[in-house]
């Protein structure tokens, strides 16, 4: 499919709706690397800019909150700061239990279309038209603002070569229609109740606790060894800190991660094997 610029957001994490997958086309369109996009909200606030309408932002937030379908045209900004007109299509995806578990947000660059509309408006001869009532000042201001943005777009925009790629999702997910919302089997996203989400609130708080413990080891322990009476060592706090490091190793064996394809892995065996290959040895030596 030609238009494969999309992201998938987890609809079961309220307010944030983190991105769990983004296509190569979306990265090419926006200029952001996949690592910079993953786990950000699927509202794609990182694409907002000065000319992104507050009304459109409110519509996006409401659609995600109400788990409703939305299609609108708005101005987004690429990583390099250049604006572009985007046709945004948000589609809630349901599982076999009719629960909304994912958001499919597709993005289509329609700058060429908007530029063509602007040129048609500029070629319009008012003398050949029938006389009309004076335009309200608010509408005139909005028209001038839109034209200024389009001129800005004409200076930044460069056409990209159309690229096609393999799309692993069903094509019907990217087609807007009045048909019932599509169902999507989320077996890949299901995880054991004993597996932690690396973007969850608990894991975030735990990481902050480990960071504080690391500062303790780096500052307090050398200070005590140099200046504090060795007859009264801070045994209790040292044991607590070391225990935290040991527990952190156990948690890492049960925490999801993002693989090279940008997919969230929640299989416990795969998580354990990946941790053993990466940070396990370093964490173990640090804890001991």
mmCIF file of N, CA, C and O in Angstrom, residues 34-72:
data_model
loop_
_atom_site.group_PDB
_atom_site.id
_atom_site.type_symbol
_atom_site.label_atom_id
_atom_site.label_comp_id
_atom_site.label_asym_id
_atom_site.label_seq_id
_atom_site.Cartn_x
_atom_site.Cartn_y
_atom_site.Cartn_z
ATOM 1 N N UNK A 34 12.936 6.068 14.741
ATOM 2 C CA UNK A 34 11.959 5.239 15.458
ATOM 3 C C UNK A 34 12.188 5.294 16.970
ATOM 4 O O UNK A 34 11.232 5.332 17.742
ATOM 5 N N UNK A 35 13.444 5.320 17.398
ATOM 6 C CA UNK A 35 13.728 5.366 18.831
ATOM 7 C C UNK A 35 13.217 6.647 19.472
ATOM 8 O O UNK A 35 12.886 6.661 20.657
ATOM 9 N N UNK A 36 13.137 7.730 18.710
ATOM 10 C CA UNK A 36 12.634 8.998 19.237
ATOM 11 C C UNK A 36 11.114 9.014 19.313
ATOM 12 O O UNK A 36 10.535 9.838 20.023
ATOM 13 N N UNK A 37 10.459 8.142 18.569
ATOM 14 C CA UNK A 37 9.001 8.135 18.477
ATOM 15 C C UNK A 37 8.372 7.154 19.455
ATOM 16 O O UNK A 37 7.333 7.436 20.058
ATOM 17 N N UNK A 38 9.013 5.994 19.641
ATOM 18 C CA UNK A 38 8.414 4.939 20.452
ATOM 19 C C UNK A 38 8.116 5.428 21.861
ATOM 20 O O UNK A 38 8.905 6.140 22.475
ATOM 21 N N UNK A 39 6.926 5.056 22.353
ATOM 22 C CA UNK A 39 6.429 5.344 23.694
ATOM 23 C C UNK A 39 5.999 6.794 23.885
ATOM 24 O O UNK A 39 5.595 7.163 24.987
ATOM 25 N N UNK A 40 6.107 7.614 22.845
ATOM 26 C CA UNK A 40 5.456 8.923 22.911
ATOM 27 C C UNK A 40 3.979 8.729 22.623
ATOM 28 O O UNK A 40 3.557 7.702 22.100
ATOM 29 N N UNK A 41 3.147 9.704 22.962
ATOM 30 C CA UNK A 41 1.721 9.570 22.748
ATOM 31 C C UNK A 41 1.354 9.511 21.278
ATOM 32 O O UNK A 41 1.980 10.164 20.442
ATOM 33 N N UNK A 42 0.341 8.703 20.934
ATOM 34 C CA UNK A 42 -0.051 8.569 19.533
ATOM 35 C C UNK A 42 -0.777 9.808 19.026
ATOM 36 O O UNK A 42 -1.108 9.883 17.845
ATOM 37 N N UNK A 43 -1.032 10.796 19.897
ATOM 38 C CA UNK A 43 -1.534 12.086 19.424
ATOM 39 C C UNK A 43 -0.448 12.831 18.657
ATOM 40 O O UNK A 43 -0.737 13.826 17.990
ATOM 41 N N UNK A 44 0.791 12.367 18.769
ATOM 42 C CA UNK A 44 1.934 12.922 18.034
ATOM 43 C C UNK A 44 2.116 14.417 18.322
ATOM 44 O O UNK A 44 2.235 15.242 17.408
ATOM 45 N N UNK A 45 2.137 14.756 19.610
ATOM 46 C CA UNK A 45 2.323 16.159 19.981
ATOM 47 C C UNK A 45 3.687 16.688 19.568
ATOM 48 O O UNK A 45 3.872 17.909 19.485
ATOM 49 N N UNK A 46 4.640 15.788 19.308
ATOM 50 C CA UNK A 46 5.955 16.234 18.869
ATOM 51 C C UNK A 46 5.915 16.800 17.458
ATOM 52 O O UNK A 46 6.915 17.358 16.980
ATOM 53 N N UNK A 47 4.774 16.664 16.759
ATOM 54 C CA UNK A 47 4.610 17.247 15.426
ATOM 55 C C UNK A 47 3.876 18.583 15.468
ATOM 56 O O UNK A 47 3.711 19.223 14.433
ATOM 57 N N UNK A 48 3.423 18.997 16.660
ATOM 58 C CA UNK A 48 2.704 20.270 16.769
ATOM 59 C C UNK A 48 3.678 21.424 16.587
ATOM 60 O O UNK A 48 4.870 21.319 16.876
ATOM 61 N N UNK A 49 3.133 22.558 16.127
ATOM 62 C CA UNK A 49 3.941 23.747 15.926
ATOM 63 C C UNK A 49 3.110 25.007 16.061
ATOM 64 O O UNK A 49 1.929 24.958 16.435
ATOM 65 N N UNK A 50 3.692 26.154 15.730
ATOM 66 C CA UNK A 50 2.989 27.436 15.916
ATOM 67 C C UNK A 50 1.664 27.527 15.167
ATOM 68 O O UNK A 50 0.722 28.156 15.652
ATOM 69 N N UNK A 51 1.579 26.915 13.993
ATOM 70 C CA UNK A 51 0.368 27.027 13.187
ATOM 71 C C UNK A 51 -0.548 25.819 13.312
ATOM 72 O O UNK A 51 -1.496 25.682 12.531
ATOM 73 N N UNK A 52 -0.257 24.927 14.245
ATOM 74 C CA UNK A 52 -1.176 23.823 14.524
ATOM 75 C C UNK A 52 -2.353 24.367 15.332
ATOM 76 O O UNK A 52 -2.173 24.899 16.420
ATOM 77 N N UNK A 53 -3.548 24.223 14.794
ATOM 78 C CA UNK A 53 -4.732 24.826 15.406
ATOM 79 C C UNK A 53 -5.042 24.202 16.767
ATOM 80 O O UNK A 53 -4.994 22.978 16.930
ATOM 81 N N UNK A 54 -5.348 25.069 17.737
ATOM 82 C CA UNK A 54 -5.755 24.579 19.057
ATOM 83 C C UNK A 54 -7.051 23.781 18.964
ATOM 84 O O UNK A 54 -7.256 22.818 19.721
ATOM 85 N N UNK A 55 -7.901 24.173 18.052
ATOM 86 C CA UNK A 55 -9.165 23.441 17.864
ATOM 87 C C UNK A 55 -8.901 22.023 17.378
ATOM 88 O O UNK A 55 -9.532 21.066 17.834
ATOM 89 N N UNK A 56 -7.947 21.868 16.463
ATOM 90 C CA UNK A 56 -7.603 20.531 15.967
ATOM 91 C C UNK A 56 -6.969 19.692 17.068
ATOM 92 O O UNK A 56 -7.237 18.488 17.182
ATOM 93 N N UNK A 57 -6.132 20.313 17.886
ATOM 94 C CA UNK A 57 -5.510 19.596 19.011
ATOM 95 C C UNK A 57 -6.583 19.080 19.963
ATOM 96 O O UNK A 57 -6.536 17.931 20.423
ATOM 97 N N UNK A 58 -7.575 19.912 20.241
ATOM 98 C CA UNK A 58 -8.663 19.505 21.131
ATOM 99 C C UNK A 58 -9.470 18.359 20.525
ATOM 100 O O UNK A 58 -9.894 17.433 21.235
ATOM 101 N N UNK A 59 -9.681 18.398 19.212
ATOM 102 C CA UNK A 59 -10.426 17.323 18.548
ATOM 103 C C UNK A 59 -9.676 16.001 18.638
ATOM 104 O O UNK A 59 -10.283 14.940 18.843
ATOM 105 N N UNK A 60 -8.348 16.056 18.472
ATOM 106 C CA UNK A 60 -7.542 14.833 18.569
ATOM 107 C C UNK A 60 -7.623 14.250 19.979
ATOM 108 O O UNK A 60 -7.847 13.045 20.159
ATOM 109 N N UNK A 61 -7.460 15.098 20.979
ATOM 110 C CA UNK A 61 -7.502 14.621 22.369
ATOM 111 C C UNK A 61 -8.876 14.052 22.712
ATOM 112 O O UNK A 61 -8.980 13.038 23.409
ATOM 113 N N UNK A 62 -9.931 14.691 22.219
ATOM 114 C CA UNK A 62 -11.278 14.203 22.500
ATOM 115 C C UNK A 62 -11.530 12.862 21.826
ATOM 116 O O UNK A 62 -12.149 11.963 22.405
ATOM 117 N N UNK A 63 -11.061 12.711 20.571
ATOM 118 C CA UNK A 63 -11.251 11.454 19.855
ATOM 119 C C UNK A 63 -10.549 10.306 20.569
ATOM 120 O O UNK A 63 -11.092 9.202 20.681
ATOM 121 N N UNK A 64 -9.336 10.543 21.079
ATOM 122 C CA UNK A 64 -8.616 9.495 21.800
ATOM 123 C C UNK A 64 -9.294 9.175 23.123
ATOM 124 O O UNK A 64 -9.413 8.008 23.508
ATOM 125 N N UNK A 65 -9.751 10.206 23.808
ATOM 126 C CA UNK A 65 -10.405 9.988 25.099
ATOM 127 C C UNK A 65 -11.714 9.223 24.941
ATOM 128 O O UNK A 65 -12.032 8.336 25.738
ATOM 129 N N UNK A 66 -12.477 9.569 23.898
ATOM 130 C CA UNK A 66 -13.778 8.922 23.663
ATOM 131 C C UNK A 66 -13.650 7.655 22.826
ATOM 132 O O UNK A 66 -14.648 7.008 22.526
ATOM 133 N N UNK A 67 -12.406 7.348 22.384
ATOM 134 C CA UNK A 67 -12.164 6.168 21.538
ATOM 135 C C UNK A 67 -13.050 6.213 20.298
ATOM 136 O O UNK A 67 -13.738 5.240 19.957
ATOM 137 N N UNK A 68 -13.035 7.367 19.636
ATOM 138 C CA UNK A 68 -13.871 7.594 18.460
ATOM 139 C C UNK A 68 -12.994 7.790 17.227
ATOM 140 O O UNK A 68 -11.812 8.157 17.332
ATOM 141 N N UNK A 69 -13.575 7.552 16.060
ATOM 142 C CA UNK A 69 -12.854 7.740 14.807
ATOM 143 C C UNK A 69 -12.798 9.222 14.465
ATOM 144 O O UNK A 69 -13.735 9.981 14.734
ATOM 145 N N UNK A 70 -11.696 9.644 13.851
ATOM 146 C CA UNK A 70 -11.510 11.065 13.526
ATOM 147 C C UNK A 70 -10.716 11.182 12.233
ATOM 148 O O UNK A 70 -9.740 10.465 12.026
ATOM 149 N N UNK A 71 -11.148 12.105 11.384
ATOM 150 C CA UNK A 71 -10.410 12.419 10.171
ATOM 151 C C UNK A 71 -10.430 13.930 9.990
ATOM 152 O O UNK A 71 -11.498 14.544 9.960
ATOM 153 N N UNK A 72 -9.262 14.547 9.872
ATOM 154 C CA UNK A 72 -9.192 15.989 9.687
ATOM 155 C C UNK A 72 -7.879 16.377 9.006
ATOM 156 O O UNK A 72 -6.936 15.597 8.946
#
